[in-house]
Amino acid sequence: MKYLLCENPAAEGKNVVLSDMILTKDFPTTAGSRMLEGYMSLFDAEVVDRLKAAGYAIRGKANVGELTLGVLGENSYFGACAENGVLVDASVIALRETNAAAVIGLDASGTPRRGAALGGMVALKPTYGTISRFGTISMACSGEAVSVTARSVSDVRDTVNVLVGHDDKDGTSLPAEKCALVKTGDPSVSRVAIARELTASANAEMQAKVVAARVALEKSGVEVVEIDDSLLLAAKSAWNILMSAELCNNVSRYDGVKYGYRTKNYKTIDELYTGSRTEAFGELLKYAILFGSETLSTENYMKMYDKSLRVRRLVAERLAAIFSEFDALLLPVASKCAFTEEETRENVHLSYDEALYTAPASITGMPAITLCGVQLMGAAFSENKLYSLAEILEGGTK
Amino acid sequence: MDREVLRRLEKLNQLALTDAEKEAFLAFYAKQEREWEALSAIDTEAVERMVHVLPVYTVVREDTVIKKFEREDLQKGAPETMDGYWQVPRLVE
């Protein structure tokens, strides 16, 4: 079980682990793919520069599912991380086995959020555009965000505050005054909504986690109200389409010519391209590419891709209406509390189903914090409110 | 989706699935399509597309030429190079 794909034994003092979706010039970056096995970047990602400037050493690179696809990293070329057959996110094991303060990841399809909440850690996917994505391996650019996983809410907050800020090198980076809202936003909380249908769709054990979170919040004086969330269910299919379409384009650069894996069996350029990609990409990534490509076809563009962009707006408007009345939305992070290696082998695209719970935040770019099996979503720049609520859960449901 | 469409997709994306993968992908695609069809009832006729999740701020910087990397550094990760160029099979006879 390889939870760190490479380790820096010289890392002393305060240190962090990076997901292998983040480029580093001193360590290989693989994105969990055979395509990039041994790949060395010529530069560090912006988040690495910021961490180093703040005095953090890089402890190592954590294993990830190929291009972050998958439920809990099960489709990494370098092998899944599992304990007694139950999948555990590599970031969670890294935090258990090392003294790293945090793991910096890339949240495109929810793995860091899912992994932390099911593995006894805390993860934050911040508001889109507040942490630079310069130097992260692109997967689904319109919704992915650098995420932070740590042992406690305060550790998450401390690390996020190092990373937040405008970056000229990232075309989607928000202005400095907007980024600063992540640190300075109002932390007061009084009302939380519960996503009724999303909660009902999870299994009994997961529903119990939501109930426990509700009880803890109410004990602290937070009013909790169940709301109609039926429109949010649409986020899953819409995000699966947008994510796959963007992924299909983002991985078109991997062709075995300038860098990465090259097949040994070719005579023509087409055989080089096809052989390299076919041999280097895993099963789920191939399906995601083909699915994404088809959603962009002449026949399906309006029906699927264009429709998804419109559904994205409806979901964002529904969430904005919710957050005009509530400080956050409480929902499960997954359909259940544990996933086995066997079930992800039998259903390699299980992560497309699990997007039901993580897609609302991914497709709208709104922040979400996960712990104790649940997820708290908030309006853009409401991270401080999410920290306040998460700290209540941290003390009340364990 | 039929096998002919899948064959076109494979060619377009420079991939070659095994027969077992083809069956698995067709089942996966059918499932995604069913889920999407269930949502097509949502009326989005008057809804504007949302391409960017937050207002886009155009990042502008000086249009100056810089040489950040040397050619040999850029080619360090290349599978095959020759005389400072990336090497691929002959394209034109």
CSV table of N, CA, C and O in Angstrom, one decimal, chain A residues 297-361:
chain,number,residue,atom,x,y,z
A,297,SER,N,-20.1,16.3,-28.8
A,297,SER,CA,-20.3,16.0,-30.2
A,297,SER,C,-21.5,16.8,-30.8
A,297,SER,O,-22.3,17.4,-30.0
A,298,THR,N,-21.5,17.0,-32.1
A,298,THR,CA,-22.6,17.8,-32.7
A,298,THR,C,-24.0,17.3,-32.3
A,298,THR,O,-24.8,18.1,-32.0
A,299,GLU,N,-24.1,16.0,-32.2
A,299,GLU,CA,-25.5,15.5,-31.8
A,299,GLU,C,-25.8,15.8,-30.4
A,299,GLU,O,-27.0,16.0,-30.1
A,300,ASN,N,-24.8,15.8,-29.5
A,300,ASN,CA,-25.2,15.9,-28.0
A,300,ASN,C,-24.8,17.2,-27.4
A,300,ASN,O,-25.1,17.4,-26.2
A,301,TYR,N,-24.1,18.1,-28.1
A,301,TYR,CA,-23.6,19.3,-27.4
A,301,TYR,C,-24.8,20.1,-26.8
A,301,TYR,O,-24.7,20.4,-25.6
A,302,MET,N,-25.8,20.4,-27.5
A,302,MET,CA,-26.9,21.2,-26.9
A,302,MET,C,-27.7,20.4,-25.9
A,302,MET,O,-28.0,20.9,-24.8
A,303,LYS,N,-27.9,19.1,-26.2
A,303,LYS,CA,-28.7,18.3,-25.3
A,303,LYS,C,-28.0,18.0,-24.0
A,303,LYS,O,-28.6,18.0,-22.9
A,304,MET,N,-26.7,17.9,-24.0
A,304,MET,CA,-26.0,17.5,-22.8
A,304,MET,C,-25.1,18.6,-22.2
A,304,MET,O,-25.2,19.0,-21.1
A,305,TYR,N,-24.1,19.1,-23.0
A,305,TYR,CA,-23.1,20.0,-22.5
A,305,TYR,C,-23.8,21.4,-22.2
A,305,TYR,O,-23.7,21.9,-21.1
A,306,ASP,N,-24.5,21.9,-23.2
A,306,ASP,CA,-25.1,23.2,-23.1
A,306,ASP,C,-26.2,23.1,-22.0
A,306,ASP,O,-26.3,24.0,-21.2
A,307,LYS,N,-26.9,22.1,-21.9
A,307,LYS,CA,-28.0,21.9,-20.9
A,307,LYS,C,-27.3,21.9,-19.5
A,307,LYS,O,-27.8,22.5,-18.6
A,308,SER,N,-26.2,21.3,-19.4
A,308,SER,CA,-25.5,21.2,-18.1
A,308,SER,C,-25.1,22.6,-17.6
A,308,SER,O,-25.1,22.9,-16.4
A,309,LEU,N,-24.6,23.4,-18.6
A,309,LEU,CA,-24.3,24.8,-18.2
A,309,LEU,C,-25.5,25.6,-17.7
A,309,LEU,O,-25.4,26.4,-16.8
A,310,ARG,N,-26.6,25.3,-18.2
A,310,ARG,CA,-27.8,26.0,-17.8
A,310,ARG,C,-28.3,25.4,-16.4
A,310,ARG,O,-28.8,26.2,-15.5
A,311,VAL,N,-28.2,24.1,-16.3
A,311,VAL,CA,-28.5,23.5,-15.0
A,311,VAL,C,-27.6,24.0,-13.9
A,311,VAL,O,-28.0,24.2,-12.8
A,312,ARG,N,-26.3,24.2,-14.3
A,312,ARG,CA,-25.4,24.8,-13.3
A,312,ARG,C,-25.9,26.1,-12.7
A,312,ARG,O,-25.9,26.3,-11.5
A,313,ARG,N,-26.5,26.9,-13.6
A,313,ARG,CA,-27.0,28.2,-13.1
A,313,ARG,C,-28.2,28.0,-12.2
A,313,ARG,O,-28.3,28.7,-11.1
A,314,LEU,N,-29.1,27.1,-12.6
A,314,LEU,CA,-30.2,26.8,-11.7
A,314,LEU,C,-29.8,26.3,-10.3
A,314,LEU,O,-30.4,26.7,-9.3
A,315,VAL,N,-28.8,25.4,-10.3
A,315,VAL,CA,-28.3,24.9,-9.0
A,315,VAL,C,-27.7,26.1,-8.2
A,315,VAL,O,-27.9,26.2,-7.0
A,316,ALA,N,-26.9,26.9,-8.9
A,316,ALA,CA,-26.3,28.0,-8.2
A,316,ALA,C,-27.3,29.0,-7.6
A,316,ALA,O,-27.2,29.5,-6.5
A,317,GLU,N,-28.4,29.2,-8.4
A,317,GLU,CA,-29.4,30.2,-8.0
A,317,GLU,C,-30.2,29.6,-6.8
A,317,GLU,O,-30.6,30.3,-5.8
A,318,ARG,N,-30.4,28.2,-6.8
A,318,ARG,CA,-31.1,27.6,-5.7
A,318,ARG,C,-30.3,27.7,-4.4
A,318,ARG,O,-30.8,28.0,-3.4
A,319,LEU,N,-29.0,27.4,-4.6
A,319,LEU,CA,-28.1,27.5,-3.4
A,319,LEU,C,-28.0,28.9,-2.9
A,319,LEU,O,-28.0,29.2,-1.7
A,320,ALA,N,-28.0,29.9,-3.8
A,320,ALA,CA,-27.9,31.3,-3.4
A,320,ALA,C,-29.2,31.6,-2.6
A,320,ALA,O,-29.1,32.4,-1.6
A,321,ALA,N,-30.3,31.1,-3.0
A,321,ALA,CA,-31.6,31.3,-2.3
A,321,ALA,C,-31.5,30.7,-0.9
A,321,ALA,O,-31.9,31.3,0.1
A,322,ILE,N,-30.9,29.5,-0.8
A,322,ILE,CA,-30.8,28.8,0.5
A,322,ILE,C,-29.9,29.6,1.4
A,322,ILE,O,-30.2,29.9,2.6
A,323,PHE,N,-28.7,30.1,0.8
A,323,PHE,CA,-27.8,30.8,1.7
A,323,PHE,C,-28.2,32.3,2.0
A,323,PHE,O,-27.6,32.9,2.8
A,324,SER,N,-29.3,32.7,1.4
A,324,SER,CA,-29.8,34.0,1.8
A,324,SER,C,-30.6,33.9,3.1
A,324,SER,O,-30.9,34.8,3.8
A,325,GLU,N,-31.0,32.6,3.4
A,325,GLU,CA,-31.7,32.4,4.7
A,325,GLU,C,-30.9,31.6,5.7
A,325,GLU,O,-31.2,31.7,6.9
A,326,PHE,N,-29.9,30.8,5.2
A,326,PHE,CA,-29.2,30.0,6.1
A,326,PHE,C,-27.7,30.2,6.0
A,326,PHE,O,-27.2,30.6,4.9
A,327,ASP,N,-26.9,29.9,7.1
A,327,ASP,CA,-25.5,30.1,7.0
A,327,ASP,C,-24.8,29.0,6.3
A,327,ASP,O,-23.7,29.1,5.8
A,328,ALA,N,-25.4,27.8,6.2
A,328,ALA,CA,-24.8,26.6,5.6
A,328,ALA,C,-25.9,25.6,5.3
A,328,ALA,O,-27.0,25.6,5.8
A,329,LEU,N,-25.4,24.7,4.4
A,329,LEU,CA,-26.3,23.5,4.1
A,329,LEU,C,-25.6,22.3,4.6
A,329,LEU,O,-24.4,22.0,4.2
A,330,LEU,N,-26.3,21.5,5.4
A,330,LEU,CA,-25.7,20.2,5.9
A,330,LEU,C,-26.2,19.0,5.0
A,330,LEU,O,-27.4,18.9,4.7
A,331,LEU,N,-25.3,18.2,4.5
A,331,LEU,CA,-25.6,17.1,3.7
A,331,LEU,C,-24.6,16.0,3.9
A,331,LEU,O,-23.5,16.3,4.4
A,332,PRO,N,-24.9,14.8,3.5
A,332,PRO,CA,-23.9,13.7,3.7
A,332,PRO,C,-22.7,13.9,2.7
A,332,PRO,O,-22.9,14.7,1.7
A,333,VAL,N,-21.6,13.3,3.0
A,333,VAL,CA,-20.5,13.4,2.0
A,333,VAL,C,-20.5,12.3,1.0
A,333,VAL,O,-19.8,12.4,0.0
A,334,ALA,N,-21.2,11.2,1.3
A,334,ALA,CA,-21.2,10.1,0.5
A,334,ALA,C,-22.5,9.3,0.8
A,334,ALA,O,-23.2,9.6,1.7
A,335,SER,N,-22.7,8.2,0.0
A,335,SER,CA,-23.9,7.4,0.2
A,335,SER,C,-23.8,6.5,1.4
A,335,SER,O,-24.8,6.0,2.0
A,336,LYS,N,-22.5,6.2,1.8
A,336,LYS,CA,-22.3,5.4,3.0
A,336,LYS,C,-20.9,5.7,3.6
A,336,LYS,O,-20.2,6.5,3.0
A,337,CYS,N,-20.6,5.0,4.7
A,337,CYS,CA,-19.4,5.4,5.5
A,337,CYS,C,-18.2,4.6,5.0
A,337,CYS,O,-17.1,5.0,5.5
A,338,ALA,N,-18.3,3.6,4.2
A,338,ALA,CA,-17.1,2.9,3.8
A,338,ALA,C,-17.3,2.3,2.4
A,338,ALA,O,-18.4,1.9,2.1
A,339,PHE,N,-16.2,2.2,1.7
A,339,PHE,CA,-16.2,1.6,0.3
A,339,PHE,C,-15.1,0.6,0.2
A,339,PHE,O,-14.0,0.8,0.7
A,340,THR,N,-15.4,-0.6,-0.3
A,340,THR,CA,-14.4,-1.6,-0.4
A,340,THR,C,-13.7,-1.6,-1.8
A,340,THR,O,-14.3,-1.1,-2.7
A,341,GLU,N,-12.5,-2.1,-1.8
A,341,GLU,CA,-11.8,-2.3,-3.1
A,341,GLU,C,-12.6,-3.1,-4.0
A,341,GLU,O,-12.7,-2.8,-5.2
A,342,GLU,N,-13.3,-4.1,-3.5
A,342,GLU,CA,-14.0,-5.1,-4.3
A,342,GLU,C,-15.1,-4.4,-5.1
A,342,GLU,O,-15.3,-4.6,-6.3
A,343,GLU,N,-15.9,-3.5,-4.4
A,343,GLU,CA,-17.0,-2.9,-5.0
A,343,GLU,C,-16.6,-1.9,-6.1
A,343,GLU,O,-17.3,-1.7,-7.1
A,344,THR,N,-15.4,-1.3,-5.9
A,344,THR,CA,-15.0,-0.3,-6.9
A,344,THR,C,-14.4,-1.1,-8.1
A,344,THR,O,-14.3,-0.6,-9.2
A,345,ARG,N,-14.0,-2.3,-7.9
A,345,ARG,CA,-13.5,-3.2,-9.0
A,345,ARG,C,-14.7,-3.6,-9.8
A,345,ARG,O,-14.7,-3.7,-11.0
A,346,GLU,N,-15.8,-4.0,-9.1
A,346,GLU,CA,-17.0,-4.4,-9.8
A,346,GLU,C,-17.7,-3.3,-10.5
A,346,GLU,O,-18.4,-3.5,-11.5
A,347,ASN,N,-17.6,-2.1,-10.0
A,347,ASN,CA,-18.3,-0.9,-10.5
A,347,ASN,C,-17.2,0.2,-10.6
A,347,ASN,O,-17.1,1.0,-9.7
A,348,VAL,N,-16.4,0.2,-11.7
A,348,VAL,CA,-15.3,1.1,-11.8
A,348,VAL,C,-15.7,2.6,-11.8
A,348,VAL,O,-14.9,3.5,-11.5
A,349,HIS,N,-17.0,2.8,-12.2
A,349,HIS,CA,-17.4,4.2,-12.3
A,349,HIS,C,-18.4,4.6,-11.1
A,349,HIS,O,-19.2,5.4,-11.2
A,350,LEU,N,-18.1,4.0,-10.0
A,350,LEU,CA,-18.9,4.3,-8.8
A,350,LEU,C,-18.8,5.7,-8.4
A,350,LEU,O,-19.8,6.3,-7.9
A,351,SER,N,-17.7,6.3,-8.7
A,351,SER,CA,-17.5,7.8,-8.3
A,351,SER,C,-18.5,8.7,-9.1
A,351,SER,O,-18.8,9.7,-8.6
A,352,TYR,N,-18.9,8.2,-10.2
A,352,TYR,CA,-20.0,9.0,-10.9
A,352,TYR,C,-21.3,9.1,-10.1
A,352,TYR,O,-22.0,10.0,-10.2
A,353,ASP,N,-21.6,8.0,-9.4
A,353,ASP,CA,-22.8,7.9,-8.6
A,353,ASP,C,-22.6,8.8,-7.3
A,353,ASP,O,-23.4,9.5,-6.9
A,354,GLU,N,-21.4,8.6,-6.8
A,354,GLU,CA,-21.1,9.4,-5.5
A,354,GLU,C,-21.0,10.9,-5.7
A,354,GLU,O,-21.0,11.6,-4.7
A,355,ALA,N,-20.9,11.3,-6.9
A,355,ALA,CA,-20.9,12.8,-7.2
A,355,ALA,C,-22.2,13.4,-6.8
A,355,ALA,O,-22.3,14.6,-6.6
A,356,LEU,N,-23.2,12.6,-6.5
A,356,LEU,CA,-24.5,13.1,-6.0
A,356,LEU,C,-24.3,14.1,-4.8
A,356,LEU,O,-24.9,15.1,-4.7
A,357,TYR,N,-23.3,13.7,-4.0
A,357,TYR,CA,-23.1,14.5,-2.8
A,357,TYR,C,-22.1,15.6,-2.9
A,357,TYR,O,-22.1,16.6,-2.1
A,358,THR,N,-21.1,15.4,-3.8
A,358,THR,CA,-20.0,16.4,-3.9
A,358,THR,C,-20.2,17.4,-5.0
A,358,THR,O,-19.6,18.4,-5.0
A,359,ALA,N,-21.1,17.0,-6.0
A,359,ALA,CA,-21.2,17.9,-7.2
A,359,ALA,C,-21.8,19.3,-6.9
A,359,ALA,O,-21.4,20.2,-7.6
A,360,PRO,N,-22.8,19.4,-6.0
A,360,PRO,CA,-23.3,20.8,-5.8
A,360,PRO,C,-22.2,21.8,-5.5
A,360,PRO,O,-22.3,22.9,-6.0
A,361,ALA,N,-21.2,21.4,-4.7
A,361,ALA,CA,-20.1,22.4,-4.4
A,361,ALA,C,-19.2,22.5,-5.6
A,361,ALA,O,-18.6,23.6,-5.9
